[in-house]
PDB file of N, CA and C in Angstrom:
ATOM      1  N   PRO V   1     -24.173  85.898  44.783  1.00 56.00           N
ATOM      2  CA  PRO V   1     -24.403  84.551  43.540  1.00 56.00           C
ATOM      3  C   PRO V   1     -23.639  83.341  43.494  1.00 56.00           C
ATOM      4  N   ALA V   2     -23.763  82.785  42.484  1.00 69.00           N
ATOM      5  CA  ALA V   2     -23.083  81.329  42.035  1.00 69.00           C
ATOM      6  C   ALA V   2     -22.407  82.059  41.179  1.00 69.00           C
ATOM      7  N   GLY V   3     -20.800  81.822  40.902  1.00 68.00           N
ATOM      8  CA  GLY V   3     -20.173  82.011  40.208  1.00 68.00           C
ATOM      9  C   GLY V   3     -18.960  83.695  40.727  1.00 68.00           C
ATOM     10  N   SER V   4     -19.673  84.207  41.453  1.00 78.00           N
ATOM     11  CA  SER V   4     -18.620  84.770  42.655  1.00 78.00           C
ATOM     12  C   SER V   4     -17.631  84.713  43.118  1.00 78.00           C
ATOM     13  N   GLY V   5     -17.242  83.679  43.376  1.00 80.00           N
ATOM     14  CA  GLY V   5     -15.643  83.120  43.470  1.00 80.00           C
ATOM     15  C   GLY V   5     -14.696  83.548  42.930  1.00 80.00           C
ATOM     16  N   TRP V   6     -15.505  82.935  41.072  1.00 84.00           N
ATOM     17  CA  TRP V   6     -14.361  83.122  40.240  1.00 84.00           C
ATOM     18  C   TRP V   6     -14.288  84.282  39.941  1.00 84.00           C
ATOM     19  N   ARG V   7     -15.628  84.874  39.594  1.00 83.00           N
ATOM     20  CA  ARG V   7     -15.469  87.127  39.621  1.00 83.00           C
ATOM     21  C   ARG V   7     -14.490  87.077  40.201  1.00 83.00           C
ATOM     22  N   ALA V   8     -14.453  87.218  41.748  1.00 86.00           N
ATOM     23  CA  ALA V   8     -13.216  87.334  42.397  1.00 86.00           C
ATOM     24  C   ALA V   8     -12.057  87.313  41.670  1.00 86.00           C
ATOM     25  N   ALA V   9     -11.777  86.164  42.117  1.00 85.00           N
ATOM     26  CA  ALA V   9     -10.468  85.287  41.100  1.00 85.00           C
ATOM     27  C   ALA V   9      -9.923  86.031  39.905  1.00 85.00           C
ATOM     28  N   ALA V  10     -10.842  86.241  39.269  1.00 84.00           N
ATOM     29  CA  ALA V  10     -10.420  87.073  37.978  1.00 84.00           C
ATOM     30  C   ALA V  10     -10.291  88.707  38.172  1.00 84.00           C
ATOM     31  N   GLU V  11     -11.141  88.998  38.531  1.00 83.00           N
ATOM     32  CA  GLU V  11     -10.476  90.764  38.868  1.00 83.00           C
ATOM     33  C   GLU V  11      -9.628  90.572  39.606  1.00 83.00           C
ATOM     34  N   ALA V  12      -9.182  89.751  40.640  1.00 83.00           N
ATOM     35  CA  ALA V  12      -8.036  90.127  41.433  1.00 83.00           C
ATOM     36  C   ALA V  12      -6.578  89.632  40.577  1.00 83.00           C
ATOM     37  N   ALA V  13      -6.565  88.601  39.487  1.00 80.00           N
ATOM     38  CA  ALA V  13      -5.929  88.511  38.259  1.00 80.00           C
ATOM     39  C   ALA V  13      -5.689  89.773  37.029  1.00 80.00           C
ATOM     40  N   GLY V  14      -6.709  90.746  37.777  1.00 82.00           N
ATOM     41  CA  GLY V  14      -6.641  91.694  35.934  1.00 82.00           C
ATOM     42  C   GLY V  14      -7.583  91.559  34.717  1.00 82.00           C
ATOM     43  N   ILE V  15      -8.386  90.091  35.348  1.00 81.00           N
ATOM     44  CA  ILE V  15      -9.104  89.923  33.800  1.00 81.00           C
ATOM     45  C   ILE V  15     -10.065  89.970  34.634  1.00 81.00           C
ATOM     46  N   GLY V  16     -11.077  90.406  33.299  1.00 76.00           N
ATOM     47  CA  GLY V  16     -12.648  90.892  32.946  1.00 76.00           C
ATOM     48  C   GLY V  16     -13.178  89.808  33.384  1.00 76.00           C
ATOM     49  N   ALA V  17     -14.530  90.070  33.469  1.00 76.00           N
ATOM     50  CA  ALA V  17     -15.244  88.290  34.444  1.00 76.00           C
ATOM     51  C   ALA V  17     -16.663  89.430  34.056  1.00 76.00           C
ATOM     52  N   LEU V  18     -17.265  88.514  33.338  1.00 71.00           N
ATOM     53  CA  LEU V  18     -18.950  88.526  33.495  1.00 71.00           C
ATOM     54  C   LEU V  18     -19.434  87.506  34.165  1.00 71.00           C
ATOM     55  N   ASN V  19     -20.773  87.722  35.032  1.00 68.00           N
ATOM     56  CA  ASN V  19     -21.703  86.417  35.367  1.00 68.00           C
ATOM     57  C   ASN V  19     -22.615  86.424  34.531  1.00 68.00           C
ATOM     58  N   ALA V  20     -22.629  85.331  34.135  1.00 62.00           N
ATOM     59  CA  ALA V  20     -24.002  84.804  33.468  1.00 62.00           C
ATOM     60  C   ALA V  20     -25.667  85.398  33.952  1.00 62.00           C
ATOM     61  N   GLU V  21     -25.760  85.461  35.348  1.00 63.00           N
ATOM     62  CA  GLU V  21     -26.677  85.133  36.285  1.00 63.00           C
ATOM     63  C   GLU V  21     -27.476  87.189  36.647  1.00 63.00           C
ATOM     64  N   SER V  22     -26.179  87.801  36.842  1.00 61.00           N
ATOM     65  CA  SER V  22     -25.936  89.552  37.158  1.00 61.00           C
ATOM     66  C   SER V  22     -25.549  90.331  35.592  1.00 61.00           C
ATOM     67  N   ASP V  23     -25.028  89.425  34.982  1.00 62.00           N
ATOM     68  CA  ASP V  23     -24.192  91.255  34.043  1.00 62.00           C
ATOM     69  C   ASP V  23     -25.465  90.913  33.169  1.00 62.00           C
ATOM     70  N   PHE V  24     -26.085  89.932  33.251  1.00 62.00           N
ATOM     71  CA  PHE V  24     -26.998  90.670  31.614  1.00 62.00           C
ATOM     72  C   PHE V  24     -27.671  89.078  31.841  1.00 62.00           C
ATOM     73  N   SER V  25     -29.043  89.772  30.723  1.00 65.00           N
ATOM     74  CA  SER V  25     -30.661  88.690  31.098  1.00 65.00           C
ATOM     75  C   SER V  25     -30.335  87.744  29.965  1.00 65.00           C
ATOM     76  N   ASP V  26     -30.324  86.271  30.472  1.00 61.00           N
ATOM     77  CA  ASP V  26     -30.319  85.290  29.953  1.00 61.00           C
ATOM     78  C   ASP V  26     -32.024  84.816  30.404  1.00 61.00           C
ATOM     79  N   MET V  27     -32.452  85.019  29.727  1.00 62.00           N
ATOM     80  CA  MET V  27     -33.885  84.570  29.560  1.00 62.00           C
ATOM     81  C   MET V  27     -34.548  82.918  29.902  1.00 62.00           C
ATOM     82  N   GLU V  28     -33.794  82.985  28.374  1.00 64.00           N
ATOM     83  CA  GLU V  28     -33.875  81.685  28.213  1.00 64.00           C
ATOM     84  C   GLU V  28     -32.760  79.929  28.241  1.00 64.00           C
ATOM     85  N   ALA V  29     -32.478  80.814  29.460  1.00 66.00           N
ATOM     86  CA  ALA V  29     -31.327  79.955  29.603  1.00 66.00           C
ATOM     87  C   ALA V  29     -30.186  79.307  28.785  1.00 66.00           C
ATOM     88  N   ASP V  30     -29.661  80.069  28.002  1.00 72.00           N
ATOM     89  CA  ASP V  30     -28.680  79.364  26.544  1.00 72.00           C
ATOM     90  C   ASP V  30     -27.676  79.477  26.842  1.00 72.00           C
ATOM     91  N   TRP V  31     -27.540  80.166  27.990  1.00 70.00           N
ATOM     92  CA  TRP V  31     -26.303  80.384  28.171  1.00 70.00           C
ATOM     93  C   TRP V  31     -25.738  79.392  28.985  1.00 70.00           C
ATOM     94  N   SER V  32     -26.267  78.658  29.796  1.00 74.00           N
ATOM     95  CA  SER V  32     -26.262  77.223  30.096  1.00 74.00           C
ATOM     96  C   SER V  32     -26.150  75.596  29.238  1.00 74.00           C
ATOM     97  N   ARG V  33     -27.208  76.219  28.431  1.00 78.00           N
ATOM     98  CA  ARG V  33     -27.633  74.747  27.641  1.00 78.00           C
ATOM     99  C   ARG V  33     -26.784  74.652  26.453  1.00 78.00           C
ATOM    100  N   MET V  34     -26.121  76.169  26.238  1.00 79.00           N
ATOM    101  CA  MET V  34     -24.701  75.401  25.519  1.00 79.00           C
ATOM    102  C   MET V  34     -23.719  75.467  25.717  1.00 79.00           C
ATOM    103  N   THR V  35     -23.601  76.116  27.347  1.00 80.00           N
ATOM    104  CA  THR V  35     -22.088  75.252  27.658  1.00 80.00           C
ATOM    105  C   THR V  35     -21.431  74.640  28.436  1.00 80.00           C
ATOM    106  N   GLY V  36     -23.142  74.163  29.226  1.00 81.00           N
ATOM    107  CA  GLY V  36     -23.231  73.450  29.762  1.00 81.00           C
ATOM    108  C   GLY V  36     -22.956  73.221  31.032  1.00 81.00           C
ATOM    109  N   LEU V  37     -21.957  74.702  31.185  1.00 79.00           N
ATOM    110  CA  LEU V  37     -22.092  74.636  32.705  1.00 79.00           C
ATOM    111  C   LEU V  37     -23.225  74.899  33.574  1.00 79.00           C
ATOM    112  N   PRO V  38     -22.690  74.249  34.876  1.00 80.00           N
ATOM    113  CA  PRO V  38     -23.313  74.716  36.100  1.00 80.00           C
ATOM    114  C   PRO V  38     -23.510  75.973  36.555  1.00 80.00           C
ATOM    115  N   ALA V  39     -23.974  76.109  37.415  1.00 76.00           N
ATOM    116  CA  ALA V  39     -24.267  77.770  37.906  1.00 76.00           C
ATOM    117  C   ALA V  39     -23.122  78.433  38.528  1.00 76.00           C
ATOM    118  N   ASP V  40     -22.180  77.158  39.394  1.00 80.00           N
ATOM    119  CA  ASP V  40     -20.750  77.407  39.549  1.00 80.00           C
ATOM    120  C   ASP V  40     -19.590  77.389  38.955  1.00 80.00           C
ATOM    121  N   GLY V  41     -19.773  77.286  38.011  1.00 82.00           N
ATOM    122  CA  GLY V  41     -18.858  76.410  36.712  1.00 82.00           C
ATOM    123  C   GLY V  41     -18.227  78.259  36.398  1.00 82.00           C
ATOM    124  N   ALA V  42     -17.312  77.963  35.325  1.00 84.00           N
ATOM    125  CA  ALA V  42     -16.585  79.450  34.401  1.00 84.00           C
ATOM    126  C   ALA V  42     -16.239  78.544  33.827  1.00 84.00           C
ATOM    127  N   LEU V  43     -15.552  79.912  32.948  1.00 84.00           N
ATOM    128  CA  LEU V  43     -14.878  79.506  31.398  1.00 84.00           C
ATOM    129  C   LEU V  43     -13.957  80.619  31.069  1.00 84.00           C
ATOM    130  N   LEU V  44     -12.595  80.338  31.013  1.00 85.00           N
ATOM    131  CA  LEU V  44     -11.038  81.314  30.431  1.00 85.00           C
ATOM    132  C   LEU V  44     -11.231  81.190  28.677  1.00 85.00           C
ATOM    133  N   VAL V  45     -11.691  82.906  29.184  1.00 83.00           N
ATOM    134  CA  VAL V  45     -12.173  82.802  27.020  1.00 83.00           C
ATOM    135  C   VAL V  45     -10.798  84.023  26.842  1.00 83.00           C
ATOM    136  N   ARG V  46      -9.957  83.564  25.618  1.00 83.00           N
ATOM    137  CA  ARG V  46      -8.742  84.313  25.143  1.00 83.00           C
ATOM    138  C   ARG V  46      -9.514  85.192  24.721  1.00 83.00           C
ATOM    139  N   PRO V  47      -8.938  86.022  24.420  1.00 83.00           N
ATOM    140  CA  PRO V  47      -8.900  87.463  23.959  1.00 83.00           C
ATOM    141  C   PRO V  47      -9.654  87.207  22.490  1.00 83.00           C
ATOM    142  N   ASP V  48      -9.629  86.387  22.066  1.00 88.00           N
ATOM    143  CA  ASP V  48      -9.304  85.780  20.427  1.00 88.00           C
ATOM    144  C   ASP V  48     -10.598  84.881  20.234  1.00 88.00           C
ATOM    145  N   GLY V  49     -11.580  85.413  21.558  1.00 85.00           N
ATOM    146  CA  GLY V  49     -13.002  84.059  21.316  1.00 85.00           C
ATOM    147  C   GLY V  49     -12.534  82.995  21.695  1.00 85.00           C
ATOM    148  N   HIS V  50     -11.206  82.383  21.713  1.00 87.00           N
ATOM    149  CA  HIS V  50     -11.378  80.875  22.291  1.00 87.00           C
ATOM    150  C   HIS V  50     -11.292  80.254  23.234  1.00 87.00           C
ATOM    151  N   ILE V  51     -12.051  79.443  24.257  1.00 85.00           N
ATOM    152  CA  ILE V  51     -11.861  78.540  25.639  1.00 85.00           C
ATOM    153  C   ILE V  51     -10.650  78.247  25.514  1.00 85.00           C
ATOM    154  N   ALA V  52      -9.659  78.993  26.726  1.00 85.00           N
ATOM    155  CA  ALA V  52      -8.471  78.083  27.457  1.00 85.00           C
ATOM    156  C   ALA V  52      -8.738  77.388  28.466  1.00 85.00           C
ATOM    157  N   CYS V  53      -9.770  77.348  28.554  1.00 83.00           N
ATOM    158  CA  CYS V  53     -10.083  76.802  30.141  1.00 83.00           C
ATOM    159  C   CYS V  53     -11.516  76.135  30.661  1.00 83.00           C
ATOM    160  N   ARG V  54     -11.735  75.137  30.967  1.00 86.00           N
ATOM    161  CA  ARG V  54     -13.067  75.290  31.715  1.00 86.00           C
ATOM    162  C   ARG V  54     -13.047  74.678  33.097  1.00 86.00           C
ATOM    163  N   PHE V  55     -14.162  75.661  33.662  1.00 86.00           N
ATOM    164  CA  PHE V  55     -14.472  75.307  35.118  1.00 86.00           C
ATOM    165  C   PHE V  55     -15.532  74.281  35.008  1.00 86.00           C
ATOM    166  N   ASP V  56     -15.351  73.195  35.432  1.00 84.00           N
ATOM    167  CA  ASP V  56     -17.113  72.775  35.888  1.00 84.00           C
ATOM    168  C   ASP V  56     -17.494  73.060  37.163  1.00 84.00           C
ATOM    169  N   LYS V  57     -16.629  73.718  38.176  1.00 83.00           N
ATOM    170  CA  LYS V  57     -17.457  73.058  39.521  1.00 83.00           C
ATOM    171  C   LYS V  57     -16.614  74.250  40.429  1.00 83.00           C
ATOM    172  N   ALA V  58     -17.357  74.781  41.042  1.00 81.00           N
ATOM    173  CA  ALA V  58     -16.654  75.831  42.278  1.00 81.00           C
ATOM    174  C   ALA V  58     -15.038  75.137  42.841  1.00 81.00           C
ATOM    175  N   VAL V  59     -13.948  75.791  43.362  1.00 86.00           N
ATOM    176  CA  VAL V  59     -13.554  74.669  44.070  1.00 86.00           C
ATOM    177  C   VAL V  59     -12.884  76.021  45.460  1.00 86.00           C
ATOM    178  N   ASN V  60     -12.363  75.191  46.378  1.00 88.00           N
ATOM    179  CA  ASN V  60     -12.331  76.305  46.999  1.00 88.00           C
ATOM    180  C   ASN V  60     -11.381  77.531  47.877  1.00 88.00           C
ATOM    181  N   ASP V  61     -10.576  77.433  46.797  1.00 89.00           N
ATOM    182  CA  ASP V  61      -9.841  78.659  46.787  1.00 89.00           C
ATOM    183  C   ASP V  61      -9.614  79.565  44.776  1.00 89.00           C
ATOM    184  N   PRO V  62     -10.490  79.842  44.796  1.00 87.00           N
ATOM    185  CA  PRO V  62     -10.449  79.917  43.073  1.00 87.00           C
ATOM    186  C   PRO V  62      -9.468  80.654  42.267  1.00 87.00           C
ATOM    187  N   ALA V  63      -8.751  81.994  43.791  1.00 86.00           N
ATOM    188  CA  ALA V  63      -7.897  82.571  43.258  1.00 86.00           C
ATOM    189  C   ALA V  63      -6.593  81.448  42.625  1.00 86.00           C
ATOM    190  N   ASP V  64      -6.172  81.092  44.486  1.00 87.00           N
ATOM    191  CA  ASP V  64      -5.231  79.970  43.376  1.00 87.00           C
ATOM    192  C   ASP V  64      -5.519  79.460  42.583  1.00 87.00           C
ATOM    193  N   PHE V  65      -6.319  78.691  42.532  1.00 87.00           N
ATOM    194  CA  PHE V  65      -6.716  77.151  41.240  1.00 87.00           C
ATOM    195  C   PHE V  65      -6.531  78.780  40.009  1.00 87.00           C
ATOM    196  N   LEU V  66      -6.903  79.489  39.708  1.00 86.00           N
ATOM    197  CA  LEU V  66      -6.898  80.251  38.282  1.00 86.00           C
ATOM    198  C   LEU V  66      -5.488  80.070  38.087  1.00 86.00           C
ATOM    199  N   LYS V  67      -4.642  80.221  39.012  1.00 84.00           N
ATOM    200  CA  LYS V  67      -3.252  81.617  39.107  1.00 84.00           C
ATOM    201  C   LYS V  67      -2.842  79.904  38.568  1.00 84.00           C
ATOM    202  N   ARG V  68      -2.716  78.736  38.966  1.00 84.00           N
ATOM    203  CA  ARG V  68      -2.113  77.549  38.857  1.00 84.00           C
ATOM    204  C   ARG V  68      -2.196  77.334  37.404  1.00 84.00           C
ATOM    205  N   GLN V  69      -3.751  77.459  36.599  1.00 84.00           N
ATOM    206  CA  GLN V  69      -3.836  77.087  35.445  1.00 84.00           C
ATOM    207  C   GLN V  69      -3.461  78.192  34.643  1.00 84.00           C
ATOM    208  N   MET V  70      -3.363  79.697  34.918  1.00 83.00           N
ATOM    209  CA  MET V  70      -3.150  80.414  33.960  1.00 83.00           C
ATOM    210  C   MET V  70      -1.632  79.579  33.300  1.00 83.00           C
ATOM    211  N   ALA V  71      -0.447  79.745  34.630  1.00 82.00           N
ATOM    212  CA  ALA V  71       0.333  79.432  34.938  1.00 82.00           C
ATOM    213  C   ALA V  71       1.028  78.308  33.375  1.00 82.00           C
ATOM    214  N   GLN V  72       0.190  76.789  34.084  1.00 83.00           N
ATOM    215  CA  GLN V  72       0.142  75.789  33.294  1.00 83.00           C
ATOM    216  C   GLN V  72      -0.311  76.116  31.249  1.00 83.00           C
ATOM    217  N   ILE V  73      -1.323  77.080  30.856  1.00 82.00           N
ATOM    218  CA  ILE V  73      -2.023  78.442  30.202  1.00 82.00           C
ATOM    219  C   ILE V  73      -0.690  78.638  29.493  1.00 82.00           C
ATOM    220  N   LEU V  74       0.133  79.200  30.043  1.00 79.00           N
ATOM    221  CA  LEU V  74       1.384  79.985  29.869  1.00 79.00           C
ATOM    222  C   LEU V  74       2.713  79.643  29.699  1.00 79.00           C
ATOM    223  N   ALA V  75       2.222  78.057  30.261  1.00 76.00           N
ATOM    224  CA  ALA V  75       3.629  77.109  30.997  1.00 76.00           C
ATOM    225  C   ALA V  75       5.135  78.002  31.100  1.00 76.00           C
ATOM    226  N   SER V  76       4.367  78.918  32.409  1.00 65.00           N
ATOM    227  CA  SER V  76       5.667  79.151  32.764  1.00 65.00           C
ATOM    228  C   SER V  76       4.845  80.386  33.907  1.00 65.00           C
ATOM    229  N   LYS V  77       5.392  79.101  34.997  1.00 58.00           N
ATOM    230  CA  LYS V  77       4.837  80.787  36.259  1.00 58.00           C
ATOM    231  C   LYS V  77       5.388  81.909  36.224  1.00 58.00           C
ATOM    232  N   GLU V  78       6.442  81.919  35.561  1.00 59.00           N
ATOM    233  CA  GLU V  78       7.268  83.515  35.830  1.00 59.00           C
ATOM    234  C   GLU V  78       6.476  84.266  34.909  1.00 59.00           C
ATOM    235  N   ARG V  79       5.154  84.160  34.298  1.00 54.00           N
ATOM    236  CA  ARG V  79       4.951  84.945  33.256  1.00 54.00           C
ATOM    237  C   ARG V  79       3.448  85.127  33.966  1.00 54.00           C
ATOM    238  N   VAL V  80       3.568  84.650  34.542  1.00 53.00           N
ATOM    239  CA  VAL V  80       1.676  84.978  35.378  1.00 53.00           C
ATOM    240  C   VAL V  80       2.170  86.156  36.691  1.00 53.00           C
ATOM    241  N   ARG V  81       1.562  87.316  36.510  1.00 58.00           N
ATOM    242  CA  ARG V  81       1.250  88.383  37.176  1.00 58.00           C
ATOM    243  C   ARG V  81       0.685  89.062  37.957  1.00 58.00           C
ATOM    244  N   TRP V  82       0.442  88.754  39.457  1.00 54.00           N
ATOM    245  CA  TRP V  82      -0.659  89.161  39.567  1.00 54.00           C
ATOM    246  C   TRP V  82      -0.739  89.919  40.332  1.00 54.00           C
ATOM    247  N   ILE V  83      -2.377  91.261  40.414  1.00 53.00           N
ATOM    248  CA  ILE V  83      -1.722  92.983  40.837  1.00 53.00           C
ATOM    249  C   ILE V  83      -2.132  92.929  42.051  1.00 53.00           C
ATOM    250  N   SER V  84      -2.371  91.799  43.080  1.00 54.00           N
ATOM    251  CA  SER V  84      -2.603  91.237  44.528  1.00 54.00           C
ATOM    252  C   SER V  84      -0.906  91.014  44.854  1.00 54.00           C
ATOM    253  N   ASP V  85       0.304  90.764  44.454  1.00 52.00           N
ATOM    254  CA  ASP V  85       1.280  89.958  44.441  1.00 52.00           C
ATOM    255  C   ASP V  85       2.139  90.713  44.693  1.00 52.00           C
TER     256      ASP V  85
END
């Protein structure tokens, strides 16, 4: 399904992930309309509900891309630890 690369990357990083197409029913497509995200896009949401990063399309290596974005958001590569590392 769309977004599965982002979900796998998040899970590898120990980040909880939800998929608008498979984890809940969005009968009226409100999620897509409200976020403006395409089916292969993703949001990285902080625990306090603020959007930390927006990904408007799929990338070739979602895990690497997410890792680099997390390092930038946290302003330190040393703070980013992956379960798979």
